[in-house]
Amino acid sequence: HHPNALDSLKNELVYKNTWKESGGYIEKGPFPPPAPTVQIQELRRDDNNGEVILRLTPVHCDTIYYDIGDKVTINSLPVGNYQSFATRELIVSFLGVDSKNQDEDIGEPVIWKNRITIQSRQYQSGEDKMVELRAIPSGTIHYSTDGSNPMTNGALYAAPFPVPPGTICVLAVAEKDGILSN
């Protein structure tokens, strides 16, 4: 089967996005341009302070705005370095915008969430074995020493505490902005 002129024309117009092929049928354009968006890749996380380095890729756009939390708009700050965006925030939202067409061509915000991790340290203080906990980058910690769920039955962590005799494990969970640690 040699491609005939119609096949060649169809292939060329589909390639140029003038036509679209859908389920064996051809749809004729013009089609709305694809919506701008942002691809986010986590490069690394510093588990001592919770800082994450992100690589941001603008898709169908040339400008990325960001804001802390999920309320990014085109009045938010533009991202300076797409290859290395550093943040210790728990929630950052990004907005891809095509600057040549920004009146109508604004994508949906892309919301990125950090992880919360807990670091613990044990030390001896007189007769007591003490436990110190830290939520990274931040968060409220609840803990239990009797094996029960720290979120529902735990105490609020405020300072290092002595481990009661006979404790098998200390369970702890940190929470902030709806994000839970493991």
Tab-separated table of N, CA and C in Angstrom:
chain	number	residue	atom	x	y	z
A	1	HIS	N	0.861	-1.193	0.000
A	1	HIS	CA	0.000	0.000	0.000
A	1	HIS	C	0.892	1.237	0.000
A	2	HIS	N	0.848	1.958	-1.102
A	2	HIS	CA	1.614	3.205	-1.184
A	2	HIS	C	0.743	4.327	-0.642
A	3	PRO	N	1.327	5.191	0.220
A	3	PRO	CA	0.506	6.310	0.694
A	3	PRO	C	0.106	7.182	-0.486
A	4	ASN	N	-1.177	7.458	-0.614
A	4	ASN	CA	-1.610	8.316	-1.715
A	4	ASN	C	-1.576	9.772	-1.258
A	5	ALA	N	-1.977	10.651	-2.142
A	5	ALA	CA	-1.884	12.083	-1.862
A	5	ALA	C	-2.726	12.464	-0.645
A	6	LEU	N	-3.907	11.812	-0.521
A	6	LEU	CA	-4.788	12.145	0.598
A	6	LEU	C	-4.146	11.732	1.927
A	7	ASP	N	-3.547	10.513	1.953
A	7	ASP	CA	-2.858	10.060	3.169
A	7	ASP	C	-1.734	11.022	3.531
A	8	SER	N	-0.960	11.440	2.535
A	8	SER	CA	0.156	12.346	2.796
A	8	SER	C	-0.346	13.671	3.347
A	9	LEU	N	-1.424	14.205	2.734
A	9	LEU	CA	-1.992	15.459	3.200
A	9	LEU	C	-2.493	15.311	4.637
A	10	LYS	N	-3.204	14.194	4.883
A	10	LYS	CA	-3.733	13.965	6.229
A	10	LYS	C	-2.587	13.921	7.241
A	11	ASN	N	-1.540	13.160	6.948
A	11	ASN	CA	-0.414	13.033	7.884
A	11	ASN	C	0.231	14.384	8.152
A	12	GLU	N	0.375	15.191	7.097
A	12	GLU	CA	1.007	16.497	7.267
A	12	GLU	C	0.135	17.422	8.118
A	13	LEU	N	-1.168	17.428	7.883
A	13	LEU	CA	-2.054	18.324	8.627
A	13	LEU	C	-2.223	17.870	10.076
A	14	VAL	N	-2.198	16.550	10.328
A	14	VAL	CA	-2.258	16.052	11.700
A	14	VAL	C	-0.974	16.462	12.430
A	15	TYR	N	0.164	16.341	11.735
A	15	TYR	CA	1.450	16.706	12.317
A	15	TYR	C	1.478	18.193	12.685
A	16	LYS	N	0.902	19.028	11.833
A	16	LYS	CA	0.907	20.477	12.088
A	16	LYS	C	-0.185	20.912	13.058
A	17	ASN	N	-1.006	19.930	13.539
A	17	ASN	CA	-2.084	20.226	14.490
A	17	ASN	C	-3.206	21.047	13.843
A	18	THR	N	-3.294	21.025	12.490
A	18	THR	CA	-4.424	21.652	11.811
A	18	THR	C	-5.618	20.706	11.860
A	19	TRP	N	-5.314	19.401	11.744
A	19	TRP	CA	-6.333	18.364	11.905
A	19	TRP	C	-5.935	17.504	13.090
A	20	LYS	N	-6.957	16.817	13.652
A	20	LYS	CA	-6.673	15.823	14.688
A	20	LYS	C	-7.346	14.524	14.288
A	21	GLU	N	-6.669	13.421	14.542
A	21	GLU	CA	-7.245	12.117	14.276
A	21	GLU	C	-7.776	11.572	15.591
A	22	SER	N	-9.034	11.145	15.578
A	22	SER	CA	-9.641	10.672	16.806
A	22	SER	C	-10.546	9.500	16.474
A	23	GLY	N	-10.153	8.309	16.892
A	23	GLY	CA	-10.986	7.119	16.667
A	23	GLY	C	-11.280	6.863	15.215
A	24	GLY	N	-10.308	7.085	14.333
A	24	GLY	CA	-10.495	6.821	12.913
A	24	GLY	C	-11.151	7.967	12.161
A	25	TYR	N	-11.587	8.995	12.849
A	25	TYR	CA	-12.200	10.156	12.207
A	25	TYR	C	-11.223	11.322	12.240
A	26	ILE	N	-11.396	12.237	11.312
A	26	ILE	CA	-10.560	13.442	11.276
A	26	ILE	C	-11.395	14.624	11.767
A	27	GLU	N	-10.825	15.383	12.710
A	27	GLU	CA	-11.476	16.615	13.152
A	27	GLU	C	-10.672	17.780	12.594
A	28	LYS	N	-11.388	18.780	12.058
A	28	LYS	CA	-10.705	19.931	11.492
A	28	LYS	C	-10.611	21.039	12.526
A	29	GLY	N	-9.465	21.726	12.552
A	29	GLY	CA	-9.241	22.820	13.491
A	29	GLY	C	-9.967	24.064	13.056
A	30	PRO	N	-9.637	25.245	13.584
A	30	PRO	CA	-8.534	25.429	14.541
A	30	PRO	C	-8.889	24.903	15.931
A	31	PHE	N	-7.868	24.403	16.623
A	31	PHE	CA	-8.050	23.869	17.961
A	31	PHE	C	-7.490	24.859	18.961
A	32	PRO	N	-8.037	24.887	20.169
A	32	PRO	CA	-7.441	25.762	21.182
A	32	PRO	C	-6.014	25.298	21.475
A	33	PRO	N	-5.113	26.234	21.743
A	33	PRO	CA	-3.738	25.814	22.045
A	33	PRO	C	-3.733	24.964	23.308
A	34	PRO	N	-2.781	24.048	23.415
A	34	PRO	CA	-2.728	23.226	24.629
A	34	PRO	C	-2.515	24.109	25.856
A	35	ALA	N	-3.119	23.721	26.961
A	35	ALA	CA	-3.059	24.551	28.171
A	35	ALA	C	-1.648	24.555	28.745
A	36	PRO	N	-1.189	25.735	29.179
A	36	PRO	CA	0.124	25.804	29.822
A	36	PRO	C	0.115	25.014	31.139
A	37	THR	N	1.225	24.388	31.447
A	37	THR	CA	1.349	23.719	32.731
A	37	THR	C	2.826	23.684	33.122
A	38	VAL	N	3.086	23.176	34.296
A	38	VAL	CA	4.445	23.119	34.821
A	38	VAL	C	4.717	21.687	35.257
A	39	GLN	N	5.820	21.133	34.785
A	39	GLN	CA	6.262	19.828	35.277
A	39	GLN	C	7.268	20.049	36.391
A	40	ILE	N	7.124	19.284	37.462
A	40	ILE	CA	7.964	19.462	38.643
A	40	ILE	C	8.729	18.170	38.903
A	41	GLN	N	10.034	18.306	39.052
A	41	GLN	CA	10.881	17.151	39.367
A	41	GLN	C	11.669	17.479	40.629
A	42	GLU	N	11.567	16.609	41.615
A	42	GLU	CA	12.306	16.825	42.850
A	42	GLU	C	13.721	16.281	42.661
A	43	LEU	N	14.712	17.161	42.770
A	43	LEU	CA	16.097	16.741	42.563
A	43	LEU	C	16.691	16.168	43.849
A	44	ARG	N	16.508	16.888	44.974
A	44	ARG	CA	17.020	16.364	46.243
A	44	ARG	C	16.366	17.085	47.409
A	45	ARG	N	16.439	16.433	48.573
A	45	ARG	CA	15.873	17.005	49.801
A	45	ARG	C	16.910	16.867	50.891
A	46	ASP	N	17.123	17.956	51.627
A	46	ASP	CA	18.043	17.944	52.759
A	46	ASP	C	17.231	17.546	53.989
A	47	ASP	N	17.463	16.329	54.489
A	47	ASP	CA	16.636	15.835	55.588
A	47	ASP	C	16.968	16.495	56.923
A	48	ASN	N	17.996	17.349	56.973
A	48	ASN	CA	18.281	18.071	58.218
A	48	ASN	C	17.461	19.343	58.346
A	49	ASN	N	17.062	19.939	57.211
A	49	ASN	CA	16.269	21.172	57.311
A	49	ASN	C	15.008	21.160	56.443
A	50	GLY	N	14.800	20.095	55.664
A	50	GLY	CA	13.590	19.998	54.852
A	50	GLY	C	13.631	20.786	53.564
A	51	GLU	N	14.806	21.368	53.224
A	51	GLU	CA	14.884	22.140	51.981
A	51	GLU	C	14.911	21.197	50.778
A	52	VAL	N	14.079	21.497	49.800
A	52	VAL	CA	13.983	20.692	48.594
A	52	VAL	C	14.412	21.536	47.403
A	53	ILE	N	15.185	20.908	46.515
A	53	ILE	CA	15.567	21.549	45.254
A	53	ILE	C	14.691	20.940	44.160
A	54	LEU	N	13.928	21.797	43.469
A	54	LEU	CA	13.036	21.347	42.398
A	54	LEU	C	13.559	21.817	41.052
A	55	ARG	N	13.354	20.993	40.028
A	55	ARG	CA	13.562	21.443	38.639
A	55	ARG	C	12.178	21.637	38.041
A	56	LEU	N	11.947	22.837	37.499
A	56	LEU	CA	10.646	23.186	36.930
A	56	LEU	C	10.768	23.259	35.414
A	57	THR	N	9.818	22.640	34.720
A	57	THR	CA	9.825	22.680	33.262
A	57	THR	C	8.531	23.331	32.797
A	58	PRO	N	8.621	24.512	32.134
A	58	PRO	CA	7.409	25.116	31.586
A	58	PRO	C	6.963	24.323	30.351
A	59	VAL	N	5.682	23.948	30.304
A	59	VAL	CA	5.139	23.192	29.167
A	59	VAL	C	4.077	24.075	28.502
A	60	HIS	N	4.253	24.361	27.207
A	60	HIS	CA	3.346	25.235	26.448
A	60	HIS	C	3.274	26.627	27.080
A	61	CYS	N	4.379	27.074	27.679
A	61	CYS	CA	4.420	28.419	28.258
A	61	CYS	C	5.877	28.823	28.411
A	62	ASP	N	6.093	30.092	28.769
A	62	ASP	CA	7.482	30.555	28.896
A	62	ASP	C	7.758	31.234	30.228
A	63	THR	N	6.736	31.378	31.075
A	63	THR	CA	6.925	32.038	32.364
A	63	THR	C	6.258	31.204	33.441
A	64	ILE	N	6.929	31.077	34.593
A	64	ILE	CA	6.341	30.354	35.719
A	64	ILE	C	6.292	31.302	36.919
A	65	TYR	N	5.107	31.440	37.499
A	65	TYR	CA	4.935	32.207	38.732
A	65	TYR	C	4.780	31.227	39.890
A	66	TYR	N	5.124	31.681	41.100
A	66	TYR	CA	4.963	30.794	42.254
A	66	TYR	C	4.471	31.568	43.460
A	67	ASP	N	3.873	30.820	44.393
A	67	ASP	CA	3.446	31.406	45.653
A	67	ASP	C	3.459	30.316	46.714
A	68	ILE	N	3.613	30.741	47.958
A	68	ILE	CA	3.556	29.806	49.064
A	68	ILE	C	2.090	29.484	49.316
A	69	GLY	N	1.790	28.219	49.568
A	69	GLY	CA	0.402	27.787	49.673
A	69	GLY	C	-0.124	27.477	48.282
A	70	ASP	N	-1.449	27.481	48.124
A	70	ASP	CA	-2.027	27.047	46.836
A	70	ASP	C	-2.700	28.182	46.074
A	71	LYS	N	-2.333	29.439	46.357
A	71	LYS	CA	-3.071	30.575	45.791
A	71	LYS	C	-2.254	31.370	44.763
A	72	VAL	N	-1.485	30.701	43.908
A	72	VAL	CA	-0.656	31.420	42.940
A	72	VAL	C	-1.520	32.132	41.891
A	73	THR	N	-1.091	33.343	41.483
A	73	THR	CA	-1.752	34.078	40.396
A	73	THR	C	-0.655	34.707	39.533
A	74	ILE	N	-1.064	35.400	38.464
A	74	ILE	CA	-0.045	36.064	37.639
A	74	ILE	C	0.528	37.282	38.349
A	75	ASN	N	-0.020	37.643	39.524
A	75	ASN	CA	0.578	38.719	40.308
A	75	ASN	C	1.577	38.183	41.333
A	76	SER	N	1.760	36.861	41.364
A	76	SER	CA	2.742	36.276	42.274
A	76	SER	C	4.143	36.502	41.711
A	77	LEU	N	5.143	36.030	42.426
A	77	LEU	CA	6.530	36.234	41.995
A	77	LEU	C	6.892	35.292	40.854
A	78	PRO	N	7.658	35.788	39.843
A	78	PRO	CA	8.150	34.872	38.810
A	78	PRO	C	9.296	34.028	39.366
A	79	VAL	N	9.370	32.775	38.897
A	79	VAL	CA	10.484	31.901	39.282
A	79	VAL	C	11.727	32.378	38.553
A	80	GLY	N	12.831	32.521	39.283
A	80	GLY	CA	14.073	32.974	38.665
A	80	GLY	C	14.820	31.853	37.973
A	81	ASN	N	15.045	30.744	38.688
A	81	ASN	CA	15.882	29.671	38.152
A	81	ASN	C	15.059	28.388	38.058
A	82	TYR	N	14.702	27.995	36.823
A	82	TYR	CA	13.865	26.796	36.630
A	82	TYR	C	14.636	25.515	36.948
A	83	GLN	N	15.966	25.569	36.815
A	83	GLN	CA	16.775	24.360	37.021
A	83	GLN	C	16.952	24.032	38.495
A	84	SER	N	16.842	25.043	39.347
A	84	SER	CA	17.146	24.831	40.763
A	84	SER	C	16.315	25.788	41.616
A	85	PHE	N	15.081	25.364	41.932
A	85	PHE	CA	14.175	26.152	42.763
A	85	PHE	C	14.224	25.557	44.162
A	86	ALA	N	14.745	26.329	45.130
A	86	ALA	CA	14.925	25.812	46.493
A	86	ALA	C	13.808	26.329	47.390
A	87	THR	N	13.237	25.447	48.201
A	87	THR	CA	12.206	25.864	49.142
A	87	THR	C	12.194	24.969	50.370
A	88	ARG	N	11.858	25.568	51.521
A	88	ARG	CA	11.604	24.805	52.741
A	88	ARG	C	10.132	24.827	53.086
A	89	GLU	N	9.321	25.450	52.219
A	89	GLU	CA	7.884	25.539	52.470
A	89	GLU	C	7.252	24.158	52.330
A	90	LEU	N	6.081	23.994	52.955
A	90	LEU	CA	5.373	22.722	52.847
A	90	LEU	C	4.531	22.647	51.586
A	91	ILE	N	3.956	23.775	51.173
A	91	ILE	CA	3.111	23.784	49.973
A	91	ILE	C	3.506	24.988	49.127
A	92	VAL	N	3.808	24.734	47.852
A	92	VAL	CA	4.120	25.813	46.907
A	92	VAL	C	3.288	25.553	45.656
A	93	SER	N	2.661	26.610	45.131
A	93	SER	CA	1.903	26.447	43.890
A	93	SER	C	2.597	27.209	42.770
A	94	PHE	N	2.532	26.621	41.571
A	94	PHE	CA	3.180	27.178	40.386
A	94	PHE	C	2.126	27.393	39.308
A	95	LEU	N	2.341	28.444	38.491
A	95	LEU	CA	1.416	28.775	37.415
A	95	LEU	C	2.219	29.035	36.152
A	96	GLY	N	1.927	28.256	35.112
A	96	GLY	CA	2.582	28.462	33.817
A	96	GLY	C	1.786	29.438	32.980
A	97	VAL	N	2.480	30.423	32.394
A	97	VAL	CA	1.814	31.454	31.592
A	97	VAL	C	2.606	31.651	30.309
A	98	ASP	N	1.883	31.767	29.198
A	98	ASP	CA	2.503	32.125	27.920
A	98	ASP	C	2.467	33.647	27.828
A	99	SER	N	3.635	34.282	27.982
A	99	SER	CA	3.655	35.747	28.102
A	99	SER	C	3.162	36.443	26.830
A	100	LYS	N	3.246	35.769	25.676
A	100	LYS	CA	2.782	36.391	24.433
A	100	LYS	C	1.261	36.384	24.377
A	101	ASN	N	0.622	35.633	25.275
A	101	ASN	CA	-0.795	35.364	25.141
A	101	ASN	C	-1.422	35.287	26.529
A	102	GLN	N	-0.925	36.081	27.493
A	102	GLN	CA	-1.256	35.788	28.884
A	102	GLN	C	-2.675	36.208	29.262
A	103	ASP	N	-3.356	36.973	28.401
A	103	ASP	CA	-4.708	37.366	28.761
A	103	ASP	C	-5.628	36.157	28.822
A	104	GLU	N	-5.526	35.253	27.810
A	104	GLU	CA	-6.405	34.087	27.859
A	104	GLU	C	-5.665	32.798	28.163
A	105	ASP	N	-4.343	32.800	28.007
A	105	ASP	CA	-3.642	31.514	28.067
A	105	ASP	C	-2.946	31.319	29.405
A	106	ILE	N	-3.757	31.002	30.419
A	106	ILE	CA	-3.222	30.743	31.746
A	106	ILE	C	-3.639	29.339	32.129
A	107	GLY	N	-2.690	28.556	32.580
A	107	GLY	CA	-3.010	27.180	32.950
A	107	GLY	C	-3.596	27.099	34.346
A	108	GLU	N	-3.859	25.874	34.767
A	108	GLU	CA	-4.302	25.629	36.134
A	108	GLU	C	-3.067	25.628	37.034
A	109	PRO	N	-3.194	26.111	38.274
A	109	PRO	CA	-2.055	26.028	39.196
A	109	PRO	C	-1.652	24.569	39.419
A	110	VAL	N	-0.352	24.352	39.534
A	110	VAL	CA	0.179	23.031	39.870
A	110	VAL	C	0.687	23.136	41.301
A	111	ILE	N	0.148	22.297	42.177
A	111	ILE	CA	0.477	22.403	43.597
A	111	ILE	C	1.464	21.308	43.973
A	112	TRP	N	2.583	21.736	44.564
A	112	TRP	CA	3.620	20.807	45.015
A	112	TRP	C	3.603	20.772	46.534
A	113	LYS	N	3.768	19.567	47.088
A	113	LYS	CA	3.791	19.432	48.546
A	113	LYS	C	5.087	18.775	48.991
A	114	ASN	N	5.685	19.365	49.988
A	114	ASN	CA	6.883	18.818	50.619
A	114	ASN	C	6.467	17.639	51.500
A	115	ARG	N	7.438	16.899	51.988
A	115	ARG	CA	7.187	15.860	52.984
A	115	ARG	C	7.610	16.396	54.341
A	116	ILE	N	6.977	15.869	55.385
A	116	ILE	CA	7.440	16.155	56.739
A	116	ILE	C	8.116	14.876	57.235
A	117	THR	N	9.314	15.025	57.740
A	117	THR	CA	9.992	13.882	58.345
A	117	THR	C	10.241	14.208	59.812
A	118	ILE	N	10.412	13.166	60.600
A	118	ILE	CA	10.693	13.355	62.023
A	118	ILE	C	12.085	12.822	62.308
A	119	GLN	N	12.890	13.643	62.957
A	119	GLN	CA	14.187	13.178	63.448
A	119	GLN	C	14.064	12.971	64.944
A	120	SER	N	14.672	11.890	65.435
A	120	SER	CA	14.627	11.627	66.879
A	120	SER	C	16.037	11.389	67.385
A	121	ARG	N	16.212	11.695	68.657
A	121	ARG	CA	17.510	11.507	69.295
A	121	ARG	C	17.228	11.022	70.702
A	122	GLN	N	17.990	10.021	71.134
A	122	GLN	CA	17.861	9.521	72.504
A	122	GLN	C	19.116	9.877	73.278
A	123	TYR	N	18.934	10.228	74.548
A	123	TYR	CA	20.104	10.490	75.392
A	123	TYR	C	19.737	10.178	76.833
A	124	GLN	N	20.758	9.962	77.642
A	124	GLN	CA	20.565	9.633	79.055
A	124	GLN	C	20.604	10.921	79.875
A	125	SER	N	19.678	11.059	80.821
A	125	SER	CA	19.680	12.203	81.725
A	125	SER	C	19.443	11.652	83.131
A	126	GLY	N	20.520	11.461	83.866
A	126	GLY	CA	20.402	10.815	85.179
A	126	GLY	C	19.913	9.390	84.990
A	127	GLU	N	18.794	9.068	85.641
A	127	GLU	CA	18.230	7.718	85.521
A	127	GLU	C	17.363	7.576	84.267
A	128	ASP	N	16.969	8.706	83.669
A	128	ASP	CA	15.975	8.662	82.586
A	128	ASP	C	16.624	8.534	81.217
A	129	LYS	N	15.974	7.735	80.363
A	129	LYS	CA	16.307	7.747	78.940
A	129	LYS	C	15.374	8.776	78.299
A	130	MET	N	15.956	9.805	77.709
A	130	MET	CA	15.167	10.907	77.150
A	130	MET	C	15.038	10.739	75.634
A	131	VAL	N	13.919	11.227	75.087
A	131	VAL	CA	13.710	11.225	73.637
A	131	VAL	C	13.430	12.661	73.203
A	132	GLU	N	14.175	13.084	72.199
A	132	GLU	CA	13.973	14.410	71.609
A	132	GLU	C	13.471	14.204	70.184
A	133	LEU	N	12.441	14.955	69.776
A	133	LEU	CA	11.855	14.821	68.444
A	133	LEU	C	11.894	16.165	67.732
A	134	ARG	N	12.003	16.098	66.390
A	134	ARG	CA	12.021	17.322	65.590
A	134	ARG	C	11.296	17.060	64.271
A	135	ALA	N	10.343	17.933	63.937
A	135	ALA	CA	9.636	17.829	62.654
A	135	ALA	C	10.375	18.689	61.632
A	136	ILE	N	10.665	18.094	60.459
A	136	ILE	CA	11.429	18.803	59.428
A	136	ILE	C	10.602	18.848	58.142
A	137	PRO	N	10.385	20.053	57.523
A	137	PRO	CA	10.867	21.358	57.956
A	137	PRO	C	10.130	21.910	59.169
A	138	SER	N	8.857	21.548	59.386
A	138	SER	CA	8.125	22.043	60.545
A	138	SER	C	6.868	21.210	60.694
A	139	GLY	N	6.211	21.376	61.833
A	139	GLY	CA	4.971	20.647	62.063
A	139	GLY	C	4.735	20.456	63.545
A	140	THR	N	3.504	20.070	63.878
A	140	THR	CA	3.125	19.767	65.248
A	140	THR	C	3.268	18.268	65.439
A	141	ILE	N	3.973	17.854	66.497
A	141	ILE	CA	4.237	16.431	66.719
A	141	ILE	C	3.339	15.907	67.839
A	142	HIS	N	2.717	14.760	67.591
A	142	HIS	CA	2.023	13.990	68.626
A	142	HIS	C	2.769	12.675	68.780
A	143	TYR	N	2.868	12.180	70.022
A	143	TYR	CA	3.594	10.929	70.239
A	143	TYR	C	2.869	10.059	71.246
A	144	SER	N	3.143	8.751	71.176
A	144	SER	CA	2.610	7.811	72.162
A	144	SER	C	3.723	6.849	72.551
A	145	THR	N	3.638	6.328	73.781
A	145	THR	CA	4.650	5.376	74.257
A	145	THR	C	4.033	4.011	74.546
A	146	ASP	N	2.712	3.864	74.259
A	146	ASP	CA	2.038	2.601	74.579
A	146	ASP	C	1.600	1.842	73.329
A	147	GLY	N	2.116	2.251	72.158
A	147	GLY	CA	1.780	1.545	70.921
A	147	GLY	C	0.502	2.026	70.264
A	148	SER	N	-0.206	2.985	70.876
A	148	SER	CA	-1.460	3.459	70.277
A	148	SER	C	-1.172	4.525	69.220
A	149	ASN	N	-2.200	4.840	68.452
A	149	ASN	CA	-2.066	5.814	67.366
A	149	ASN	C	-1.773	7.200	67.953
A	150	PRO	N	-0.617	7.776	67.628
A	150	PRO	CA	-0.274	9.078	68.218
A	150	PRO	C	-1.195	10.212	67.763
A	151	MET	N	-1.820	10.092	66.592
A	151	MET	CA	-2.713	11.169	66.113
A	151	MET	C	-3.982	11.226	66.960
A	152	THR	N	-4.514	10.057	67.339
A	152	THR	CA	-5.780	10.050	68.077
A	152	THR	C	-5.569	9.971	69.586
A	153	ASN	N	-4.545	9.244	70.040
A	153	ASN	CA	-4.360	9.013	71.478
A	153	ASN	C	-3.070	9.613	72.026
A	154	GLY	N	-2.313	10.298	71.169
A	154	GLY	CA	-0.988	10.731	71.602
A	154	GLY	C	-0.989	12.039	72.355
A	155	ALA	N	0.149	12.299	72.984
A	155	ALA	CA	0.372	13.576	73.668
A	155	ALA	C	1.008	14.550	72.687
A	156	LEU	N	0.773	15.835	72.908
A	156	LEU	CA	1.396	16.875	72.084
A	156	LEU	C	2.843	17.031	72.537
A	157	TYR	N	3.773	16.923	71.589
A	157	TYR	CA	5.196	17.049	71.931
A	157	TYR	C	5.552	18.518	72.125
A	158	ALA	N	6.185	18.820	73.272
A	158	ALA	CA	6.615	20.199	73.523
A	158	ALA	C	8.112	20.270	73.791
A	159	ALA	N	8.674	19.208	74.392
A	159	ALA	CA	10.088	19.203	74.773
A	159	ALA	C	10.516	17.752	74.959
A	160	PRO	N	11.830	17.505	75.011
A	160	PRO	CA	12.285	16.132	75.252
A	160	PRO	C	11.602	15.547	76.494
A	161	PHE	N	11.264	14.244	76.418
A	161	PHE	CA	10.516	13.617	77.505
A	161	PHE	C	11.201	12.312	77.923
A	162	PRO	N	11.041	11.924	79.198
A	162	PRO	CA	11.589	10.651	79.638
A	162	PRO	C	10.714	9.497	79.153
A	163	VAL	N	11.357	8.428	78.693
A	163	VAL	CA	10.622	7.255	78.227
A	163	VAL	C	10.200	6.446	79.459
A	164	PRO	N	8.896	6.166	79.585
A	164	PRO	CA	8.455	5.389	80.748
A	164	PRO	C	9.082	3.992	80.740
A	165	PRO	N	9.382	3.427	81.939
A	165	PRO	CA	9.937	2.071	81.994
A	165	PRO	C	8.993	1.081	81.317
A	166	GLY	N	9.570	0.121	80.607
A	166	GLY	CA	8.767	-0.905	79.943
A	166	GLY	C	8.265	-0.501	78.572
A	167	THR	N	8.601	0.711	78.116
A	167	THR	CA	8.156	1.146	76.787
A	167	THR	C	8.900	0.350	75.713
A	168	ILE	N	8.147	-0.199	74.770
A	168	ILE	CA	8.768	-0.958	73.685
A	168	ILE	C	9.092	-0.029	72.513
A	169	CYS	N	8.150	0.852	72.177
A	169	CYS	CA	8.441	1.779	71.087
A	169	CYS	C	7.725	3.095	71.322
A	170	VAL	N	8.337	4.140	70.792
A	170	VAL	CA	7.718	5.463	70.797
A	170	VAL	C	7.237	5.710	69.376
A	171	LEU	N	5.963	5.993	69.224
A	171	LEU	CA	5.408	6.334	67.913
A	171	LEU	C	5.178	7.837	67.865
A	172	ALA	N	5.517	8.440	66.745
A	172	ALA	CA	5.312	9.880	66.611
A	172	ALA	C	4.856	10.199	65.197
A	173	VAL	N	4.032	11.227	65.088
A	173	VAL	CA	3.590	11.700	63.774
A	173	VAL	C	3.559	13.227	63.843
A	174	ALA	N	3.975	13.852	62.731
A	174	ALA	CA	3.962	15.305	62.652
A	174	ALA	C	2.952	15.719	61.590
A	175	GLU	N	2.298	16.882	61.819
A	175	GLU	CA	1.265	17.343	60.888
A	175	GLU	C	1.368	18.857	60.753
A	176	LYS	N	1.163	19.337	59.528
A	176	LYS	CA	0.985	20.767	59.296
A	176	LYS	C	0.338	20.938	57.920
A	177	ASP	N	-0.590	21.864	57.822
A	177	ASP	CA	-1.262	22.182	56.551
A	177	ASP	C	-1.836	20.945	55.865
A	178	GLY	N	-2.318	19.994	56.660
A	178	GLY	CA	-2.908	18.795	56.073
A	178	GLY	C	-1.909	17.756	55.612
A	179	ILE	N	-0.626	17.990	55.824
A	179	ILE	CA	0.414	17.031	55.431
A	179	ILE	C	0.842	16.261	56.668
A	180	LEU	N	0.882	14.942	56.567
A	180	LEU	CA	1.284	14.092	57.683
A	180	LEU	C	2.643	13.450	57.391
A	181	SER	N	3.442	13.289	58.418
A	181	SER	CA	4.689	12.526	58.262
A	181	SER	C	4.351	11.047	58.280
A	182	ASN	N	5.329	10.210	57.977
A	182	ASN	CA	5.170	8.768	58.151
A	182	ASN	C	5.223	8.421	59.621
